[in-house]
mmCIF file of C-alpha atoms in Angstrom:
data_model
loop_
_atom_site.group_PDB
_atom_site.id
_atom_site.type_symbol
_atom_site.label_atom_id
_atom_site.label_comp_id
_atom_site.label_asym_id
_atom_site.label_seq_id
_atom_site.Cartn_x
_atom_site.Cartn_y
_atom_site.Cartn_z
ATOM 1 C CA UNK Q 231 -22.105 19.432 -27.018
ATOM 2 C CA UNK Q 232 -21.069 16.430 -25.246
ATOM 3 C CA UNK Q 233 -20.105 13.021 -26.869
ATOM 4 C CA UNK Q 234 -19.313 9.558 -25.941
ATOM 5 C CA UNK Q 235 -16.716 8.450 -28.693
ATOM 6 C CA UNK Q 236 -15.660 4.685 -28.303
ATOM 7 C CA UNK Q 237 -12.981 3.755 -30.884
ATOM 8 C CA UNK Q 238 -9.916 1.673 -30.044
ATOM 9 C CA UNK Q 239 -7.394 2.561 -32.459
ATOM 10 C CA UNK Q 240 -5.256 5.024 -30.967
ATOM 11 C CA UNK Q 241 -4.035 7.284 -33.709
ATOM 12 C CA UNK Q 242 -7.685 7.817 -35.067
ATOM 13 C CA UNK Q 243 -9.130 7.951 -31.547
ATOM 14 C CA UNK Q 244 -6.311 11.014 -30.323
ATOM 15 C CA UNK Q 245 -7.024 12.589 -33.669
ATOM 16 C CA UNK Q 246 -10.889 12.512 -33.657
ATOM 17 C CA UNK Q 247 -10.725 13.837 -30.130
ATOM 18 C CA UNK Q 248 -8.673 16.920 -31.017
ATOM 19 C CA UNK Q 249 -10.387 17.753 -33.681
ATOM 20 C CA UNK Q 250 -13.618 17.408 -32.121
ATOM 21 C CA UNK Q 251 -12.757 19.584 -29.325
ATOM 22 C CA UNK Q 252 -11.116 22.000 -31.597
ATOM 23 C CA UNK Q 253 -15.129 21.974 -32.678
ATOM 24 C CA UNK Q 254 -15.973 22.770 -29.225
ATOM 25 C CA UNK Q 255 -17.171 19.868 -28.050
ATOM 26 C CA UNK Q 256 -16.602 18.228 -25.037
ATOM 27 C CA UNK Q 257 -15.522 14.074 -25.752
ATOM 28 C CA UNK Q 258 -15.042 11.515 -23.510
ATOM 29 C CA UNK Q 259 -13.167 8.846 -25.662
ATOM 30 C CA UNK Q 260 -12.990 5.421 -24.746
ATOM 31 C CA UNK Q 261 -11.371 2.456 -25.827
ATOM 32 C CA UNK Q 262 -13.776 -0.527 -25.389
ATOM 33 C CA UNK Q 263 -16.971 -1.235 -24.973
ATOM 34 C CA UNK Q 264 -16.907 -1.699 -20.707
ATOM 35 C CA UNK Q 265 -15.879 1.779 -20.676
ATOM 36 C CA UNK Q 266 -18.395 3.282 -23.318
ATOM 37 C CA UNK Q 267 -21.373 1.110 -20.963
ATOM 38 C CA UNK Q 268 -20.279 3.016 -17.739
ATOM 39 C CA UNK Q 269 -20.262 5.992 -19.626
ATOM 40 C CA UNK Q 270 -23.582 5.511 -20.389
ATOM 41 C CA UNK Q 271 -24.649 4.261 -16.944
ATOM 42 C CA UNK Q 272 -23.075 7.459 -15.218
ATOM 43 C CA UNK Q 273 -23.499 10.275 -17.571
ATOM 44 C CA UNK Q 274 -26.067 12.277 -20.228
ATOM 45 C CA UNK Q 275 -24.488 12.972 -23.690
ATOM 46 C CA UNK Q 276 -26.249 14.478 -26.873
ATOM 47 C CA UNK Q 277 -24.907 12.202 -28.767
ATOM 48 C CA UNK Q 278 -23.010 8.328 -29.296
ATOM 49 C CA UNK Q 279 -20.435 7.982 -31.869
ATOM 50 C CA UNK Q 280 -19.198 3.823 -31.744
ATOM 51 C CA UNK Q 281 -17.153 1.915 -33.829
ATOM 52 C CA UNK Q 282 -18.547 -1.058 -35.230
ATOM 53 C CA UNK Q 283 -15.144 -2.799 -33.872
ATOM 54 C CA UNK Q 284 -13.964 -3.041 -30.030
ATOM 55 C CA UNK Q 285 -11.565 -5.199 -28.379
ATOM 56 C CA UNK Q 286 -14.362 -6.444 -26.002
ATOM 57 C CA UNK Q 287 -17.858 -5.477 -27.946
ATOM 58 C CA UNK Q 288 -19.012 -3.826 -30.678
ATOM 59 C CA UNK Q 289 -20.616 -0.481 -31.671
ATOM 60 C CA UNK Q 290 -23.776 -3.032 -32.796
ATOM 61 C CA UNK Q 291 -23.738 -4.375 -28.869
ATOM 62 C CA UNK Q 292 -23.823 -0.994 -27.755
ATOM 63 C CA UNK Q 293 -26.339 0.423 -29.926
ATOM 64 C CA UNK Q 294 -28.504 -2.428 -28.887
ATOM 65 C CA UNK Q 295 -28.371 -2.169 -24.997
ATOM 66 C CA UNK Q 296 -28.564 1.538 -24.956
ATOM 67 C CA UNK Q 297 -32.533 1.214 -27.299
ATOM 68 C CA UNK Q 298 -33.290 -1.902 -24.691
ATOM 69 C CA UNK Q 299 -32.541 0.357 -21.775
ATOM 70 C CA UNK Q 300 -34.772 3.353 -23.266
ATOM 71 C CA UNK Q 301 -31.617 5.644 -23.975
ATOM 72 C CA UNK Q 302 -32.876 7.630 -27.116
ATOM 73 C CA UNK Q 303 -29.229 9.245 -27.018
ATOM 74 C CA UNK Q 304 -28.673 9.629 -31.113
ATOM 75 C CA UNK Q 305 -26.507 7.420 -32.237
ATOM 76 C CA UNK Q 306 -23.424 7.152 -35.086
ATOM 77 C CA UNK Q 307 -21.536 3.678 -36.177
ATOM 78 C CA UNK Q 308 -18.201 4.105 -37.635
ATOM 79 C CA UNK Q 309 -16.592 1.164 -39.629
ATOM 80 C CA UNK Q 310 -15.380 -0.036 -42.714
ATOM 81 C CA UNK Q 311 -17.821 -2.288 -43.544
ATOM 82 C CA UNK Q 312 -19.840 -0.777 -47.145
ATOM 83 C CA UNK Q 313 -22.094 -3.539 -47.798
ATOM 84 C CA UNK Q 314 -25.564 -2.729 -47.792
ATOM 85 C CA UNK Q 315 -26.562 -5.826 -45.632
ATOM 86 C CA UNK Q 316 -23.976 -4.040 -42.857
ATOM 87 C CA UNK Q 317 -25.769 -0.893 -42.902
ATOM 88 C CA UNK Q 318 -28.922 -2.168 -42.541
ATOM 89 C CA UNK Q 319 -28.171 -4.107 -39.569
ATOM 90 C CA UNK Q 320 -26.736 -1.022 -37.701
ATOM 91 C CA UNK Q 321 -30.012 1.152 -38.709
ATOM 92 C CA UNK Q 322 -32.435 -1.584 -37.511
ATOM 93 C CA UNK Q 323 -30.651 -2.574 -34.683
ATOM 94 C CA UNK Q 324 -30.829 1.327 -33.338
ATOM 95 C CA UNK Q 325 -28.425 3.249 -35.048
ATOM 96 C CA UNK Q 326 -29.440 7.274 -36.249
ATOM 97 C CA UNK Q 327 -26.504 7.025 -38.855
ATOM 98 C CA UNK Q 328 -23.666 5.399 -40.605
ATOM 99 C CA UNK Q 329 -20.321 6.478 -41.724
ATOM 100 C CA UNK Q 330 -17.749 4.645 -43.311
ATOM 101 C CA UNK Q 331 -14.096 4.478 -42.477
ATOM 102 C CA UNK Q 332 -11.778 6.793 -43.550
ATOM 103 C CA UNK Q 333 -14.209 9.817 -43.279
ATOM 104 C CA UNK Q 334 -13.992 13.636 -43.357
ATOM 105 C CA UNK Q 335 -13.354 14.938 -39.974
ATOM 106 C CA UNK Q 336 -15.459 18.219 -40.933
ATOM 107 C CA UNK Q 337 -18.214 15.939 -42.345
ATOM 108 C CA UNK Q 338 -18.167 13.486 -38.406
ATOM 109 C CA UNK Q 339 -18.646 17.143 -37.161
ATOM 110 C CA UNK Q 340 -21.884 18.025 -39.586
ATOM 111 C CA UNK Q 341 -23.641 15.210 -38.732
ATOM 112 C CA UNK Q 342 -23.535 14.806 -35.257
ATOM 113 C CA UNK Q 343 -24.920 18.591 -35.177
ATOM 114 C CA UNK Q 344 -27.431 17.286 -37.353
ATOM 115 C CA UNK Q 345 -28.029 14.048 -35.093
ATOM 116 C CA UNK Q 346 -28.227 16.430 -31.922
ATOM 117 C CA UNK Q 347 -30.630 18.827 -33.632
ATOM 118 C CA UNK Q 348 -33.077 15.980 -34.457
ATOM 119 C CA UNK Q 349 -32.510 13.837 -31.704
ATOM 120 C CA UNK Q 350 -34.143 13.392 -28.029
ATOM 121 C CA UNK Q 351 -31.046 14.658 -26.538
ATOM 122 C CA UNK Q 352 -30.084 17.520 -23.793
ATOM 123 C CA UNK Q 353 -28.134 19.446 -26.596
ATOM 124 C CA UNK Q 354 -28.103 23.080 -25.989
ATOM 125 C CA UNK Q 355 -26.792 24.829 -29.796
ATOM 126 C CA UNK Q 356 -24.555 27.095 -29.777
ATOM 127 C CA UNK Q 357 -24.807 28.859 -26.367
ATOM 128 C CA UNK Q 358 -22.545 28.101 -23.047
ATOM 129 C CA UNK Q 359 -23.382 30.469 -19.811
ATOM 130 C CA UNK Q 360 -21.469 30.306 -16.371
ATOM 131 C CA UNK Q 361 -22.870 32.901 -14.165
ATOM 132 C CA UNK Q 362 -23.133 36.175 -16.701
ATOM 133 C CA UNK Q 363 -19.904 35.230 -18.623
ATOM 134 C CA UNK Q 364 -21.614 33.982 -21.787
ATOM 135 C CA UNK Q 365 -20.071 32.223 -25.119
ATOM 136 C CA UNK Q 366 -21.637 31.436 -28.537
ATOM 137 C CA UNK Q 367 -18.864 28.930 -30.038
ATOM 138 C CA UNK Q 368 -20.421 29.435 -33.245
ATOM 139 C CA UNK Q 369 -20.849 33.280 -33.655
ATOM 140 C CA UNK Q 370 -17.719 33.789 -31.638
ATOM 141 C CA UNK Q 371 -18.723 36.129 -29.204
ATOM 142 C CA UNK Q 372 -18.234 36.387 -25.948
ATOM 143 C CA UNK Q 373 -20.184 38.617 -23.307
ATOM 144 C CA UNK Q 374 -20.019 39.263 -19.578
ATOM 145 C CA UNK Q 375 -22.649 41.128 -18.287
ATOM 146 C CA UNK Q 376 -23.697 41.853 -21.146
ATOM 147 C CA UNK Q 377 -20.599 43.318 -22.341
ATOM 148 C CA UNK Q 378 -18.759 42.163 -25.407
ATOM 149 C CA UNK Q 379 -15.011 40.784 -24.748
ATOM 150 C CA UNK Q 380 -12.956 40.412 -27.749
ATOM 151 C CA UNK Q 381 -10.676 37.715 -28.108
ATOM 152 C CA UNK Q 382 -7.919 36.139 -30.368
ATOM 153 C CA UNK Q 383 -8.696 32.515 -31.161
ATOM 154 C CA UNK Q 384 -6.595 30.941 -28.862
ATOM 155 C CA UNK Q 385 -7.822 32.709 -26.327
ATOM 156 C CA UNK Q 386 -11.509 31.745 -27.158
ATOM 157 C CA UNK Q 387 -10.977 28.185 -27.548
ATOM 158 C CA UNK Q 388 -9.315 28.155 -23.905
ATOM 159 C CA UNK Q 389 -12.260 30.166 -22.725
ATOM 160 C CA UNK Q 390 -14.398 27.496 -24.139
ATOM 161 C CA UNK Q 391 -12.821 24.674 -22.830
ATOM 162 C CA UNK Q 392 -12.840 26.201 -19.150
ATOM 163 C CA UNK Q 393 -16.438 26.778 -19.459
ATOM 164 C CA UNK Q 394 -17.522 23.194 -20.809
ATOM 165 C CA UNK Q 395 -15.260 22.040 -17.277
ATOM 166 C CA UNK Q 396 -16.783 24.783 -15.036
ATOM 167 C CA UNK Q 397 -16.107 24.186 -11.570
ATOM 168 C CA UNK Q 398 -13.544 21.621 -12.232
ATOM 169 C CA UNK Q 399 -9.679 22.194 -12.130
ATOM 170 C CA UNK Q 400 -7.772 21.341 -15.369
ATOM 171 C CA UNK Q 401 -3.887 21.036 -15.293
ATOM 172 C CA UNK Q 402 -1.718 22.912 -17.775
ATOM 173 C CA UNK Q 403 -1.043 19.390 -19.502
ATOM 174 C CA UNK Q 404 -4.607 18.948 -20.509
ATOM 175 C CA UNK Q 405 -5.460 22.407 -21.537
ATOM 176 C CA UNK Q 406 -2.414 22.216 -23.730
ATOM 177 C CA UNK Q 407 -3.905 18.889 -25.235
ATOM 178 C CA UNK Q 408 -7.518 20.540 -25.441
ATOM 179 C CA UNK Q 409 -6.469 23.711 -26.873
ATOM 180 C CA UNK Q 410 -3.188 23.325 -28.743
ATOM 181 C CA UNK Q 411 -3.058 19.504 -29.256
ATOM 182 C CA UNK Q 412 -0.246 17.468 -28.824
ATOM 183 C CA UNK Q 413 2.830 17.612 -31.269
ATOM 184 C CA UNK Q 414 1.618 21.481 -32.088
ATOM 185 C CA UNK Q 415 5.192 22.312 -30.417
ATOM 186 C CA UNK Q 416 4.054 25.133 -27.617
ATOM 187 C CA UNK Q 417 5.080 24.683 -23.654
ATOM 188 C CA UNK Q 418 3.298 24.533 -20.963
ATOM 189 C CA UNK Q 419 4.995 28.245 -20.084
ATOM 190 C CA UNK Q 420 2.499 29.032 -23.349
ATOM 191 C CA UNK Q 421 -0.744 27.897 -21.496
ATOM 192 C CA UNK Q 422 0.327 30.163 -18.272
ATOM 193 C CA UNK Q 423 0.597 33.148 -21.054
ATOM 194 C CA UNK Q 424 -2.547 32.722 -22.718
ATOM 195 C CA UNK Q 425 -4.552 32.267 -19.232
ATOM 196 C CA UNK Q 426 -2.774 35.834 -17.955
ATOM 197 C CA UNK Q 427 -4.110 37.456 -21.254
ATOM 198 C CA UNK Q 428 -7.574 35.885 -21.306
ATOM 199 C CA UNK Q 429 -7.837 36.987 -17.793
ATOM 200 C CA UNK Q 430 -6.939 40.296 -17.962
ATOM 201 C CA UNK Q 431 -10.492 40.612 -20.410
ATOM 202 C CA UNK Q 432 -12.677 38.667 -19.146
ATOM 203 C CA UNK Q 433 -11.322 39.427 -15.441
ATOM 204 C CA UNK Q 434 -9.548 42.585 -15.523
ATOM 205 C CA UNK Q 435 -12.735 44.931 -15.748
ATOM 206 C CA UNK Q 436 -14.774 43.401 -12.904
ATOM 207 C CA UNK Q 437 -15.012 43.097 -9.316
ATOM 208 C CA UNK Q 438 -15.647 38.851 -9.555
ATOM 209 C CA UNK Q 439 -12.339 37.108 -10.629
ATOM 210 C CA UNK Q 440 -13.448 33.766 -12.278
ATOM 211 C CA UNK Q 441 -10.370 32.124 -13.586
ATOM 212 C CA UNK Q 442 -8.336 30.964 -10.987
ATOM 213 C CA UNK Q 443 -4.979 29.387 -10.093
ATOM 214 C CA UNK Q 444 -5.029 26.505 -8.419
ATOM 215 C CA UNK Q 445 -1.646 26.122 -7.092
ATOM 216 C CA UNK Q 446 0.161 22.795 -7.961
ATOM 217 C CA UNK Q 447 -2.935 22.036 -10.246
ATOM 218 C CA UNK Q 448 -4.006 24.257 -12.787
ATOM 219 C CA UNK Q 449 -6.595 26.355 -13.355
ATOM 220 C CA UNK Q 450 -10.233 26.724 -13.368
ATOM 221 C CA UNK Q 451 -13.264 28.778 -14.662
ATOM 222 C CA UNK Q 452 -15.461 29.556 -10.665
ATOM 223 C CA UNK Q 453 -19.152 29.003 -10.854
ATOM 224 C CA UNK Q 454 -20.831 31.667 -9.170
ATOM 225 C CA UNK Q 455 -22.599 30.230 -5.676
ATOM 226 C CA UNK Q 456 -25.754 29.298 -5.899
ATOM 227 C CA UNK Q 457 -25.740 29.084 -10.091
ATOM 228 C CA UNK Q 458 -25.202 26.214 -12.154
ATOM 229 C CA UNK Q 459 -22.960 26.386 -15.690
ATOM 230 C CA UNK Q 460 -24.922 25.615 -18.805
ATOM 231 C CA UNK Q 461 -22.782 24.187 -21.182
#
């Protein structure tokens, strides 16, 4: 699913992220509270996970424009506040939930699933399609024409990541960030590897090559003309 994370500290921020795409989800992290409001402005997420804290607002702030505006987009406040008086602000102010700071990475992950599942949002579980290459992140299957591909887990979580960025090109730096993280001690020389052995199964039987080279750039996962990628 897709999900607007503002935080400003770095290390927690870069960690978060990882992790969270390791989940297979696609995050757009941002530092500050004029970044998370064009976020808002300009795109549709399933779900909002602010920190109380921000150089320039606060997760409160946010929560607050996004009900005045009429964005039902569920919504999570991080902090380290514990008083009671703290969460009660946040819930009547807009807020779906509350989780204090430090927290368990795998238990951020539960609840925005359970967020998304209750929520207005345009969260599609467990299901990404781009033409008739389908993926179910949480099965682990993968299909193309309705044929199963088996994959290694590497190779999965780069297939994942090129289908939640269908149609875009992503350099060799940021699948390496994506996929591997950074500081996990692989090359970029590993990311052109991986891509030749995911393509030769989800490519190699079929007449329509969809992961391409983009020379000078990277790579990237074609949408089939006329069809639209729902991830």
């Amino acid at each position: 699913m897709r999900i607007l994370f503002a935080e400003d500290d770095e290390s927690l921020g870069e960690l978060t992220e990882h992790q969270l795409q390791r989940r297979y989800h696609s995050v757009d992290w941002v530092r500050d509270g004029a970044e998370a409001k064009t976020c808002m402005q300009a795109g549709a997420y399933d779900v909002y996970v602010f920190d109380w804290m921000l150089p320039d607002s606060s997760g409160i702030e946010l929560t607050a424009n996004a009900r005045a505006a009429g964005d039902k987009t569920p919504i999570l406040l991080l902090t380290a506040r514990d008083a009671v008086q703290d969460r009660v602000l946040g819930l009547r102010t807009g807020a779906d939930d509350y989780m204090i700071k430090p927290f368990a990475l795998d238990e951020l992950d539960a609840r925005i699933h359970a967020l998304a599942r209750r929520g207005d949002s345009v969260y599609r579980p467990d299901q990404l399609q781009v033409g008739e290459l389908s993926a179910n992140p949480a099965r682990y299957e993968v299909t193309r024409g309705g044929v199963p591909v088996a994959l290694t887990r590497r190779e999965f979580q780069l297939l994942v990541c090129l289908m939640r960025h269908a149609g875009q090109v992503l350099s060799r730096e940021q699948l390496l960030d994506h996929v591997w993280g950074i500081g996990a001690g692989v090359t970029l020389n590993t990311v052109d590897a991986t891509v030749k052995l995911l393509r030769k199964k989800v490519d190699g039987p079929f007449a329509a090559k969809l992961i391409r080279s983009i020379y000078g750039a990277g790579y990237r996962l074609a949408v089939p003309n006329g069809e639209k990628a729902h991830v």
